[in-house]
Coordinates of C-alpha atoms and ligand atoms in Angstrom, one line a residue:
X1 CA 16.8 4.0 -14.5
X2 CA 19.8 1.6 -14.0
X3 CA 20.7 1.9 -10.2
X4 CA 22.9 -0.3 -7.9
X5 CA 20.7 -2.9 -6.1
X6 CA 19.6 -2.8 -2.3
X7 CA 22.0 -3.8 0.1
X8 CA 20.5 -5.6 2.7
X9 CA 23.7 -5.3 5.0
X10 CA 23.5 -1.5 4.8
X11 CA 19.2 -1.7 5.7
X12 CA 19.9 -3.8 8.4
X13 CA 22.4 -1.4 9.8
X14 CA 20.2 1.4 9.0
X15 CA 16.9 -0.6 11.0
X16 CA 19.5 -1.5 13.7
X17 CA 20.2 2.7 14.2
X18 CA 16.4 3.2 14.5
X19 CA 16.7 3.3 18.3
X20 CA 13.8 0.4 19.2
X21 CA 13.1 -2.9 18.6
X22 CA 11.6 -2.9 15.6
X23 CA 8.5 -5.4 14.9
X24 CA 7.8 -4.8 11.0
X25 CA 11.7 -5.3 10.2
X26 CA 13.1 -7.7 12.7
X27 CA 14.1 -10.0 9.9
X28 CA 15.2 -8.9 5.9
X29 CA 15.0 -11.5 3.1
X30 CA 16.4 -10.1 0.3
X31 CA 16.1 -11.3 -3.6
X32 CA 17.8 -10.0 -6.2
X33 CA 14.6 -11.0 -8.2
X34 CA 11.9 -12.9 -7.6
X35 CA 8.1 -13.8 -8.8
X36 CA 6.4 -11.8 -6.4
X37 CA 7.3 -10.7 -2.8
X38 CA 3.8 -11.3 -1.5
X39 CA 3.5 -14.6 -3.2
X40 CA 7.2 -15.5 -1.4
X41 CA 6.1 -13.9 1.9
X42 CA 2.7 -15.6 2.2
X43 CA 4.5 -18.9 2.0
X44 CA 6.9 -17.8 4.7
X45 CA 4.0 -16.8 7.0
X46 CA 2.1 -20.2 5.9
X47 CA 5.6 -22.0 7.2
X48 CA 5.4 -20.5 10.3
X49 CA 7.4 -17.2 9.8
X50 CA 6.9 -15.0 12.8
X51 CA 5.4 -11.7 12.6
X52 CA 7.7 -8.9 11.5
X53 CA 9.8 -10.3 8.3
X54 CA 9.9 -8.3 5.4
X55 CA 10.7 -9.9 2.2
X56 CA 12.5 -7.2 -0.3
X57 CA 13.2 -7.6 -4.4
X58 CA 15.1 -5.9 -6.7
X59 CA 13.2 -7.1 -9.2
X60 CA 9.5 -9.0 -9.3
X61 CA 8.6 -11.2 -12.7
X62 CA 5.1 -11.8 -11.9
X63 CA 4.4 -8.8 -9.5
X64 CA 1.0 -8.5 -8.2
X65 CA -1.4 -5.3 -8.3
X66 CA -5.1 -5.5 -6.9
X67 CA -8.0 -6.3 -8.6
X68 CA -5.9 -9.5 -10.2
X69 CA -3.9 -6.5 -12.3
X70 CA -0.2 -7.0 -12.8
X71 CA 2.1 -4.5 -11.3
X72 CA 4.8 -3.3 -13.2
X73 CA 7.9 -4.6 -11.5
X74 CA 11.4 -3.8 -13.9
X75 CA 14.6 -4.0 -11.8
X76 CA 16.0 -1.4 -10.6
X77 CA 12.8 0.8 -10.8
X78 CA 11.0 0.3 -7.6
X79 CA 10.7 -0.9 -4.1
X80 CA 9.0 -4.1 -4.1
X81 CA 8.3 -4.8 -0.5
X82 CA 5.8 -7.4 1.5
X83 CA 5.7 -7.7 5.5
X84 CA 4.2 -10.1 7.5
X85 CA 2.3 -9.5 10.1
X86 CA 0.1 -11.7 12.8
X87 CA -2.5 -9.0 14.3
X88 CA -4.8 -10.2 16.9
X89 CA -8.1 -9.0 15.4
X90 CA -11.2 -10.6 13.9
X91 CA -11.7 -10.9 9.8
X92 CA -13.3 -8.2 9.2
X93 CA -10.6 -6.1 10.7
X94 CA -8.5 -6.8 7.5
X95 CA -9.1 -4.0 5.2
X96 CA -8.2 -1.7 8.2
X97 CA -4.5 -2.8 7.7
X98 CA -4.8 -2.1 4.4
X99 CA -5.4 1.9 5.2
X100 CA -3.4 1.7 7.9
X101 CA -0.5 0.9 5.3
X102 CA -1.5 3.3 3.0
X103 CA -0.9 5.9 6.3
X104 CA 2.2 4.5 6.9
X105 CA 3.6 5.2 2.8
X106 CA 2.1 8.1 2.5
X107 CA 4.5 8.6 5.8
X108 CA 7.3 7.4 4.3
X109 CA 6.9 9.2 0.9
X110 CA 6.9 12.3 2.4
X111 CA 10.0 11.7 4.0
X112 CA 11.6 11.0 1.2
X113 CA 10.5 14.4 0.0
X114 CA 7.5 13.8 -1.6
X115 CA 4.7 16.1 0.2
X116 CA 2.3 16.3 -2.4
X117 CA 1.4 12.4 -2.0
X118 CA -2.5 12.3 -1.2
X119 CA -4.2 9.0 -0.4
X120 CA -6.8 7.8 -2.7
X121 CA -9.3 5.1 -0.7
X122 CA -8.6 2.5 -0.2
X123 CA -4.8 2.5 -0.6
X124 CA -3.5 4.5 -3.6
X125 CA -0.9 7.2 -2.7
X126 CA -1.6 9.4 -5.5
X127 CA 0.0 13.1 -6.5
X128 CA -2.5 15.9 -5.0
X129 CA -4.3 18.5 -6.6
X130 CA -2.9 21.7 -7.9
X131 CA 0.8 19.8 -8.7
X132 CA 1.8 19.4 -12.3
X133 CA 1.7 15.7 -12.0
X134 CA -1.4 15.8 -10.4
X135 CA -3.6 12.0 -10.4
X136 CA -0.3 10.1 -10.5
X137 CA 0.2 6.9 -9.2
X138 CA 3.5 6.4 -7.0
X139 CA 2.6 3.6 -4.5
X140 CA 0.1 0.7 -4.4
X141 CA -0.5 -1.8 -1.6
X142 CA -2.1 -5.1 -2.3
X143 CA -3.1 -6.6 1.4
X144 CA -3.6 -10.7 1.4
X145 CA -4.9 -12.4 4.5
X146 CA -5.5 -15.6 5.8
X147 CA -8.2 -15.8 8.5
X148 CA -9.7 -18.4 10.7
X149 CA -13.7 -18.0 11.7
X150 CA -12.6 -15.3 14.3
X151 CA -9.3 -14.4 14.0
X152 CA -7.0 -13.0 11.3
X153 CA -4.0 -15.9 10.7
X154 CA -1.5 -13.7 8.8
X155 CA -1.4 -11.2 7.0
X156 CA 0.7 -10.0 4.2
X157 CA 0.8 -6.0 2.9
X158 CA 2.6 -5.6 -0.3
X159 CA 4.0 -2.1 -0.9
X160 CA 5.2 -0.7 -4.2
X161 CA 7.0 2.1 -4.8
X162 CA 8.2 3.8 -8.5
X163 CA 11.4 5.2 -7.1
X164 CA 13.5 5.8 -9.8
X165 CA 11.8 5.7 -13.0
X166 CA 11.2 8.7 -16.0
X167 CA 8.2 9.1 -18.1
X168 CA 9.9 6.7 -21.0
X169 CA 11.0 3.9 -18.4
X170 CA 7.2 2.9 -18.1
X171 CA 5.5 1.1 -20.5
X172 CA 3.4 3.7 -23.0
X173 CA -0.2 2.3 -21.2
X174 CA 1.6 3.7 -17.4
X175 CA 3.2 7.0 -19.0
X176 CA 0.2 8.9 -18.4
X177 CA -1.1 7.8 -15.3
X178 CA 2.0 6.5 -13.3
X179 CA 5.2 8.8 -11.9
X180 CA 8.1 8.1 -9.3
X181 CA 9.9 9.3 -6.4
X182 CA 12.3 10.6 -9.1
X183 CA 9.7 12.9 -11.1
X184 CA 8.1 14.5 -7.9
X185 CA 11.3 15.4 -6.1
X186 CA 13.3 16.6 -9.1
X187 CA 16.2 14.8 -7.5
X188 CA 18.2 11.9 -9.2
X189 CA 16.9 8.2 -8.8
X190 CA 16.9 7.4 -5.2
X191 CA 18.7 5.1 -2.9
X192 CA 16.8 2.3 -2.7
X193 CA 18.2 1.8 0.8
X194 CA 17.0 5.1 2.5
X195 CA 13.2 4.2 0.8
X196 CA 13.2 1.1 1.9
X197 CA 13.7 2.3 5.4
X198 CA 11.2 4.7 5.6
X199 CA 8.8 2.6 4.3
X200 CA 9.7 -0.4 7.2
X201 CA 10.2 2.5 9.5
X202 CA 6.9 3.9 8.8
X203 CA 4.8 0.5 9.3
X204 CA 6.5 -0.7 12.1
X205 CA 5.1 2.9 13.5
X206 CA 1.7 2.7 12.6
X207 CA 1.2 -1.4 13.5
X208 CA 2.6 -0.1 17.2
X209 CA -0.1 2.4 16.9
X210 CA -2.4 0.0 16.0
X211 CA -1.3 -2.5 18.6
X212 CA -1.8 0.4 21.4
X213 CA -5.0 2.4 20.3
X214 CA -6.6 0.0 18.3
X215 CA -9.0 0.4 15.2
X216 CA -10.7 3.5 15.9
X217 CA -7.4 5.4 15.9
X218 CA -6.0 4.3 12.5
X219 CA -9.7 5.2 11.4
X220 CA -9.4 8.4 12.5
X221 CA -6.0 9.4 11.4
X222 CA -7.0 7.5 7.4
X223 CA -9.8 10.0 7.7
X224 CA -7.8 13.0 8.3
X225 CA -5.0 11.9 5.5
X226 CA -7.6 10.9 2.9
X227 CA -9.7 13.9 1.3
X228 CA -13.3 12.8 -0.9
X229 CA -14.5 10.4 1.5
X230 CA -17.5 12.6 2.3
X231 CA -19.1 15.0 -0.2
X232 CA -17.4 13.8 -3.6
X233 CA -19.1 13.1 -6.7
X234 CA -18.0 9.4 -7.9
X235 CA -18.5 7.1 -11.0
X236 CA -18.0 3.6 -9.6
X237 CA -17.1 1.1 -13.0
X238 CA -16.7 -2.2 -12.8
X239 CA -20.2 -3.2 -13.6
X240 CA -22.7 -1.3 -14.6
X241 CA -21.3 2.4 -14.3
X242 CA -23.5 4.4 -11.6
X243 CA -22.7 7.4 -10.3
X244 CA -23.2 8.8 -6.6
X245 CA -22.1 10.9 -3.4
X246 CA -19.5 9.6 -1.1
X247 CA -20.8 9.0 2.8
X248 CA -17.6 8.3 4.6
X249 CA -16.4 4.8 6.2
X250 CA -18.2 2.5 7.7
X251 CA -16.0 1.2 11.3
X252 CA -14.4 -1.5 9.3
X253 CA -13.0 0.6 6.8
X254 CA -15.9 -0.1 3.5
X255 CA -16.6 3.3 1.8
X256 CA -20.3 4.3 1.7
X257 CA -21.4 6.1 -1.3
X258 CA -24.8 7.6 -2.0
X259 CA -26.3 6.1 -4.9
X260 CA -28.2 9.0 -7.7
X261 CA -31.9 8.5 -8.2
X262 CA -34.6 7.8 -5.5
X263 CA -35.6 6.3 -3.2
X264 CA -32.0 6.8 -1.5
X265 CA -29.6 3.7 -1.3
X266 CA -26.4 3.8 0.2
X267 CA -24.0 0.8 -1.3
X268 CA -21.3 -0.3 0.9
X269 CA -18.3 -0.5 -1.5
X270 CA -15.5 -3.0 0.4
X271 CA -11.6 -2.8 -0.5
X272 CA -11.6 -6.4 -2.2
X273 CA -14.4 -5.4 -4.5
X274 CA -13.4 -5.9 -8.4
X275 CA -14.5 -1.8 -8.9
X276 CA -13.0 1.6 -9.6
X277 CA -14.2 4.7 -7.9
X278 CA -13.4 8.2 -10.6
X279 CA -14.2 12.0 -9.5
X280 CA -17.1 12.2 -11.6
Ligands
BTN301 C1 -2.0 -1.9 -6.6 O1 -2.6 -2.5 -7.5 O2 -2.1 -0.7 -6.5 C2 -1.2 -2.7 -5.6 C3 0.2 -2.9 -6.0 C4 1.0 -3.7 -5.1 C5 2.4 -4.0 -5.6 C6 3.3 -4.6 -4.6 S1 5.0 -4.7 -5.1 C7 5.4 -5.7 -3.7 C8 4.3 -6.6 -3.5 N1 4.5 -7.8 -4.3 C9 3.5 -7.9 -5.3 O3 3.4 -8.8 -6.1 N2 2.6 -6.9 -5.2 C10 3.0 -6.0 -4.1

C-alpha cells in the first residue's frame, strides 16, 4: 500500500499544462495529513477563500463519509480531496452539485482506466454489473453547503478515492464491500499525482458545464450515467424497511420511489436523508 506522497509541485505543473484557466484548481493546499479535508476546506471558504481551491491530504484522521459514517482514510491509500466552490444558485440547487460531482469521478475514474465504474444515486461510484468485483465501492463524495435564504454561500464537495489499496489493506468490515483503483485496473498502486488530476480536471469540466447550461443539463447527463433510477425494485432502510419502484428525479435532484401497497404514494427520498436504498 506504502506509496510516495503527492507532490503538489508536480500537480500544479500538471493543472498548469491543462491548457485553460482552470476554476476548480486555481489554488492547491496540500497536507501531509490532516483531520479532514472538508472540515479544513469549509473553514477556508468560511474565511473568505475564493471559489476554486482544492484542499488535498495524504492522509485524513477523522475523515468524513455521509450519513455521519467515518470514511476510512490510511495514508498512502487514497485521494482525499475537497474543493470549494461559490455557485450562484438557490438552496435547493445543492444536491445537484452533488451528482454533478459524482459525473465528474466517474469521469475521472475512467480515465484512469477504470470503465466499469457505475454511479449509484446519489453519489456512489460503484463497480457495474457483470465485473468480478461487481457492487464495490471506489469513490464517495460527501457535499456540505452553507446557504443564505436564497442563495447557496459555499459549497464544499469532498471526493474519495481507494487508489492503491488490496483486499487485506482495508479493515475486515470494508473487504467485502470496498475495492480500489489498484484491484479494478490490475495495474500496480497508482500515482497519486495523475488521480488527483483527473479528478480536479474532471470538476473543473463539469462546474464550467454547469456555469454555461445550467441545472437541467447536469440533470440530464446524471440521468444518462446513472442506471435504476426508473423501473428498479428498492428496499429503502433506515427506518422502517419498505420496499418500492424507483420513479426517476424530481428537477432538484430527490429520487422518487413508488411505495408497495395501495393506494399509490410516491416518497420523495432527498440526498441528505439518513437512508440506504438496496436492489431489492
Ligand atoms: C461517502 O460516505 O461515500 C462519502 C465519502 C467522502 C470522503 C471524502 S475524503 C475527502 C473528503 N474529506 C472528508 O472528510 N470526507 C470527504
Amino acid at each position: 500500500m506504502t506509496r510516495e506522497p503527492l507532490d503538489p509541485e508536480a500537480l500544479r505543473r500538471t493543472l498548469a499544462g491543462a491548457g485553460r484557466d482552470l476554476i476548480v484548481g486555481r489554488r492547491i493546499e496540500w497536507h501531509a495529513r490532516i483531520d479532514s479535508t472538508n472540515l479544513r476546506a469549509r473553514a477556508l471558504a468560511a474565511s473568505g477563500e475564493p471559489e476554486g481551491t482544492v484542499v488535498l491530504a495524504g492522509e485524513q484522521t477523522a475523515g468524513r463519509g455521509r450519513g455521519n459514517r467515518a470514511w476510512h482514510s490510511a495514508g498512502g491509500a487514497g485521494l482525499y480531496l475537497s474543493a470549494i466552490l461559490r455557485p450562484q444558485a438557490a438552496p435547493a440547487a445543492v444536491p445537484l452539485f452533488g451528482l454533478m460531482a459524482a459525473l465528474a469521478a466517474q469521469e475521472a475514474l475512467r480515465i484512469l482506466g477504470a470503465d466499469a465504474v457505475s454511479i449509484k444515486w446519489p453519489n456512489d461510484l460503484l463497480v457495474g454489473s457483470g465485473h468480478t468485483l461487481a457492487g464495490r465501492k471506489l469513490a464517495g463524495i460527501l457535499t456540505e453547503a452553507r446557504t443564505f435564504s436564497d442563495g447557496i454561500r459555499d459549497l464544499v464537495i469532498g471526493i474519495g478515492v481507494n487508489t492503491g489499496q488490496t483486499a487485506a489493506d482495508f479493515p475486515p468490515e470494508l473487504r467485502a464491500i470496498a475495492t480500489s483503483l489498484r484491484e479494478l485496473t490490475g495495474a500496480g498502486p497508482p500515482a497519486p499525482e495523475p488521480v488527483a488530476a483527473a479528478v480536479i480536471l474532471a470538476l473543473d469540466r463539469w462546474y464550467r458545464l454547469w456555469r454555461r447550461d445550467g441545472d437541467a443539463a447536469v440533470l440530464a447527463a446524471y440521468e444518462a450515467s446513472a442506471p435504476g433510477l426508473t423501473g428498479r425494485r428498492v428496499r429503502v432502510e433506515g427506518g422502517p424497511a419498505w420496499t418500492g419502484t424507483t420513479a426517476g428525479l424530481t428537477a432538484d435532484g430527490a429520487l422518487r420511489i413508488r411505495r408497495d401497497g395501495a393506494p399509490e404514494r410516491i416518497e420523495t427520498i432527498r440526498c441528505g436523508d439518513m437512508i440506504r436504498i438496496e436492489e431489492a
